[in-house]
Short mmCIF file of C-alpha atoms in Angstrom, two decimals:
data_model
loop_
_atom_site.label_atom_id
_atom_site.label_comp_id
_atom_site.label_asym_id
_atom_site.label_seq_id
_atom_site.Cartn_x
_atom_site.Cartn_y
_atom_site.Cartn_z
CA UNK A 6 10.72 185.85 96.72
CA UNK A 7 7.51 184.76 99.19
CA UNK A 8 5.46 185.18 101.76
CA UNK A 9 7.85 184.41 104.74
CA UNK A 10 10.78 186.75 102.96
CA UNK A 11 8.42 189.46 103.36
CA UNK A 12 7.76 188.82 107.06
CA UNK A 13 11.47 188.51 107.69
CA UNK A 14 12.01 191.53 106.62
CA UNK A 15 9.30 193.41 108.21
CA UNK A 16 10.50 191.61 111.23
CA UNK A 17 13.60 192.47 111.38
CA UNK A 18 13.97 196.00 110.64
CA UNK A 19 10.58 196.77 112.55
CA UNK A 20 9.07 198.69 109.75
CA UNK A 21 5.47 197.91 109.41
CA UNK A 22 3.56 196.21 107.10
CA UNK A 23 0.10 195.23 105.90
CA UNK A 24 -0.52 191.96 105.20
CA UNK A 25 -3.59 189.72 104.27
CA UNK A 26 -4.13 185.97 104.45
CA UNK A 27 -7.35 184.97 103.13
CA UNK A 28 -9.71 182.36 105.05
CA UNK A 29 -8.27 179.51 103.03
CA UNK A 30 -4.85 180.23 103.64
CA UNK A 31 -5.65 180.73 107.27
CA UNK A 32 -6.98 177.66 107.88
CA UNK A 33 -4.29 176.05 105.81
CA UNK A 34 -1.75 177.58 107.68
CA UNK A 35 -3.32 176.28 110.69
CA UNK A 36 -3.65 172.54 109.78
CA UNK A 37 0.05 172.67 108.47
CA UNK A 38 1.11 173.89 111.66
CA UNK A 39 -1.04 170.93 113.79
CA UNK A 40 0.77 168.83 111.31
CA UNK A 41 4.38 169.32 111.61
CA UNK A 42 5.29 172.43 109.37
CA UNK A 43 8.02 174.13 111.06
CA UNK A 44 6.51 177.63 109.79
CA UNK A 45 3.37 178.38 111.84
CA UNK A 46 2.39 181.90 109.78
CA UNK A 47 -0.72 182.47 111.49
CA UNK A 48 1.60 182.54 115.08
CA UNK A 49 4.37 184.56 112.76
CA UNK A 50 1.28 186.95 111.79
CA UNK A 51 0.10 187.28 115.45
CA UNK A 52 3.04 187.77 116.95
CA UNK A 53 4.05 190.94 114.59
CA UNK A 54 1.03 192.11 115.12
CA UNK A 55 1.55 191.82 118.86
CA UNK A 56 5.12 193.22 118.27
CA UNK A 57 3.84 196.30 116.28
CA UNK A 58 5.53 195.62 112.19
CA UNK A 59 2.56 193.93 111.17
CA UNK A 60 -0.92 195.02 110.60
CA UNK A 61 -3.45 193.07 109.16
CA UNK A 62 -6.38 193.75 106.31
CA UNK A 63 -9.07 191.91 105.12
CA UNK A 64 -11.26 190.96 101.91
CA UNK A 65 -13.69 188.50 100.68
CA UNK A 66 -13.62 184.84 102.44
CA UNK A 67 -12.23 183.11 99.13
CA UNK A 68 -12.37 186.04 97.59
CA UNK A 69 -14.58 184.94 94.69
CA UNK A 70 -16.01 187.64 91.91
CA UNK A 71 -18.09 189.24 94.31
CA UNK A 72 -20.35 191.30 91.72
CA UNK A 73 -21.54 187.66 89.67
CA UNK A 74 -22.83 186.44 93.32
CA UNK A 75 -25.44 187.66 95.20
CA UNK A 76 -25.67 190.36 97.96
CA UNK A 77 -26.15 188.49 100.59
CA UNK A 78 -23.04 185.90 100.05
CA UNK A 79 -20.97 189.07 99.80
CA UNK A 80 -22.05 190.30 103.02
CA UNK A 81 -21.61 186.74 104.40
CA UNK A 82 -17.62 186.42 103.10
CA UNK A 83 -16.54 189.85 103.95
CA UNK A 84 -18.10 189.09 107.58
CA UNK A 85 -16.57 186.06 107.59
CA UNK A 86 -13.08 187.52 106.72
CA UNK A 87 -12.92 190.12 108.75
CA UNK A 88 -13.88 187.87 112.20
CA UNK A 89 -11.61 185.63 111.11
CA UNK A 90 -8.52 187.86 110.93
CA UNK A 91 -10.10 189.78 114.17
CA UNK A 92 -10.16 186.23 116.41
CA UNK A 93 -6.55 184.55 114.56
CA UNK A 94 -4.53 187.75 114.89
CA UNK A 95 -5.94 190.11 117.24
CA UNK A 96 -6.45 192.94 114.96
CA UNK A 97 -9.63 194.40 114.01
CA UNK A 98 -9.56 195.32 110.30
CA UNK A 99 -10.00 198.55 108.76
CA UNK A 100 -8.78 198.25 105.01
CA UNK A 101 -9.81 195.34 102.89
CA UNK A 102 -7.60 194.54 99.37
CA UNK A 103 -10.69 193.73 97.34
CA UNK A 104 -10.17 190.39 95.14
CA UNK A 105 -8.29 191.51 91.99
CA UNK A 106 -10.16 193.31 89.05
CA UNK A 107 -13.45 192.47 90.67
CA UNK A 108 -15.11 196.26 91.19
CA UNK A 109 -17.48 196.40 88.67
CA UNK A 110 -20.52 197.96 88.19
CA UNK A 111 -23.35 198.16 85.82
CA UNK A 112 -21.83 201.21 84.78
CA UNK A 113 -18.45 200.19 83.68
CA UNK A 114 -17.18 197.22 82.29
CA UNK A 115 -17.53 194.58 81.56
CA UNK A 116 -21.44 194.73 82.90
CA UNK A 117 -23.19 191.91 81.57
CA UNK A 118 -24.09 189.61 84.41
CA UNK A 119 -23.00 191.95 87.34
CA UNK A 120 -25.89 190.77 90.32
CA UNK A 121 -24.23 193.16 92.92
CA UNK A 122 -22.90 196.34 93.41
CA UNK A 123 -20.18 195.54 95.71
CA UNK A 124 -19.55 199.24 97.23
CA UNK A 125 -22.08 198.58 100.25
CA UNK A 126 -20.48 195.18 101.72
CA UNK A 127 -17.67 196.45 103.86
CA UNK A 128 -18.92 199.17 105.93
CA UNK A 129 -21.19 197.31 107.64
CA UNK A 130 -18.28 194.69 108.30
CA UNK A 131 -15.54 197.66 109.95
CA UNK A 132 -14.11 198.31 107.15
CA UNK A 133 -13.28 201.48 106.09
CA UNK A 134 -11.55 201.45 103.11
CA UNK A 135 -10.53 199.26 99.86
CA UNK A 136 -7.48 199.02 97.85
CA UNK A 137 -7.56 199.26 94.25
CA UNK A 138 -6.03 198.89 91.21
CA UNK A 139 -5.29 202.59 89.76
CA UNK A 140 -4.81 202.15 86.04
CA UNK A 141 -8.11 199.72 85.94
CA UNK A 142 -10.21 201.28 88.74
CA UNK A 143 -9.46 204.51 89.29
CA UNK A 144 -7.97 206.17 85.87
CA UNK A 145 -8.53 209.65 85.70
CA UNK A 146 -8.01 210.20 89.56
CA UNK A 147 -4.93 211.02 91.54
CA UNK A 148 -3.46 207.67 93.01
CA UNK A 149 -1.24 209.67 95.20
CA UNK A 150 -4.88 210.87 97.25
CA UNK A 151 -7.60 208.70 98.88
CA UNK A 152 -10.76 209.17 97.80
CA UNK A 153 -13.99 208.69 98.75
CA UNK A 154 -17.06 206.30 97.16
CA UNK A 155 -19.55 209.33 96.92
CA UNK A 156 -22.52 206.79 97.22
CA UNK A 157 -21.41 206.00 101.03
CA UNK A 158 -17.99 208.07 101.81
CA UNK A 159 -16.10 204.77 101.99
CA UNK A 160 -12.43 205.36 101.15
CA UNK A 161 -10.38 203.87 97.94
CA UNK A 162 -7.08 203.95 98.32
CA UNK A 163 -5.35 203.21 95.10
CA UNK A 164 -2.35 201.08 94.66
CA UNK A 165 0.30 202.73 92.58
CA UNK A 166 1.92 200.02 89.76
CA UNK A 167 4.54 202.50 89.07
CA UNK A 168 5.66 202.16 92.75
CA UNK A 169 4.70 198.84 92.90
CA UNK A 170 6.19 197.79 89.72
CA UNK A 171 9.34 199.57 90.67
CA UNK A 172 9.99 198.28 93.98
CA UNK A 173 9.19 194.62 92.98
CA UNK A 174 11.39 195.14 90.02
CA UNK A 175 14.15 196.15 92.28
CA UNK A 176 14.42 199.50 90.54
CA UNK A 177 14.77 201.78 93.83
CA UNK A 178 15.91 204.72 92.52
CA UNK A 179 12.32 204.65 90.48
CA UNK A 180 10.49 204.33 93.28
CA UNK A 181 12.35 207.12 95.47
CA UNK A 182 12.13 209.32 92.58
CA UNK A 183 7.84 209.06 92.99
CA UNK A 184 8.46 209.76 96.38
CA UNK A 185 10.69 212.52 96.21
CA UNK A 186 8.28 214.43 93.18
CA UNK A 187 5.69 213.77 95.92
CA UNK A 188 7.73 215.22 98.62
CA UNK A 189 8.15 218.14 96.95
CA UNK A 190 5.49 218.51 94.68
CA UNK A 191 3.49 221.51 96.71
CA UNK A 192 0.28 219.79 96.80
CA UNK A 193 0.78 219.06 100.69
CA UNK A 194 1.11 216.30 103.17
CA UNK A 195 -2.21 214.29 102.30
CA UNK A 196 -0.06 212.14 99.51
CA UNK A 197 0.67 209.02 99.40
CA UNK A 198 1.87 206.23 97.49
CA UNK A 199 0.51 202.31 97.67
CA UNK A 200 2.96 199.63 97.40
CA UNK A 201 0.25 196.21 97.20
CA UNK A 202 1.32 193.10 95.68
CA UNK A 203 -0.15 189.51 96.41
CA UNK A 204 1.71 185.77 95.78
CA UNK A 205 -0.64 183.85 94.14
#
């Protein structure tokens, strides 16, 4: 039902997970913890990731609607970000969960507005690849397959809601039926399905 649920399980069945604080809620964390909470997550956070069942990813510092704000703050937060989960954690990383419903272009919609095309602010930062939404970014593209931002060859890795709906939803046999039709749907080993939910 929260954050520290998640962690316990992770924790103590050893199977890994991915998991992203953002600036905010890493320096939260860290003045609750100076100040008497008994739950220290940032500590929690470094020592899975010392322990090997959790892995960390990154975004936007704040993540704020990154294509209404200008280049250069973009750059600036996804730096940010990134050397802050680097430094707290001891993780570089790779894969950034890109603030919800925010990868517009002046392409799609809605454009009006749209200062910055987004696609060029995490390379440069480490980071190899974003998550998506798949119904709302990526319709009309496999969301069992990574693909690849043809502008620059970074990687979007779309979430699947059908998973994710399933397994939040407690409907497991749902969710191992996707995996099974993967398993044995011929295509090959390069599939893969995205379970990414946040607690806001």
């Amino acid at each position: 039902s929260g954050f520290d649920e998640a962690l316990q399980v992770h924790q103590a069945t050893g199977v890994p997970g991915n998991f992203h604080l953002s600036g905010p809620l890493q320096s939260s964390a860290e003045w609750s913890a100076r100040n008497g909470d008994p739950v220290d997550f940032n500590a929690w956070l470094a020592a899975g990731v010392g322990a090997g069942w959790a892995g960390m990813i990154t975004s936007a510092y704040g993540q704020h609607i990154m294509p209404f704000v200008q280049n250069a703050m973009n750059d600036w937060s996804v730096e940010v970000q990134a050397q802050m989960t680097n430094t707290r954690y001891g993780y570089v990383p790779r894969v950034a969960w890109v603030p919800e419903r925010v990868w517009l272009n002046t392409s799609g919609y809605p454009s009006s507005g749209v200062s910055d095309w987004i696609g060029d602010n995490w390379q440069g930062h480490g980071v190899d690849a974003v998550i998506l939404d798949d119904d709302v970014h990526l319709a009309g593209h496999d969301n069992h397959q990574i693909h690849f931002l043809a502008a620059n060859g970074l990687r979007l890795v779309p979430r699947d809601r059908s998973f994710t709906g399933n397994i939040l939803g407690g409907n497991g046999q749902a969710s191992l039926d996707i995996l099974t039709s993967l398993a044995g749907s011929g295509v090959g080993e390069y599939r893969i399905a995205v379970l990414a939910e946040d607690w806001e």
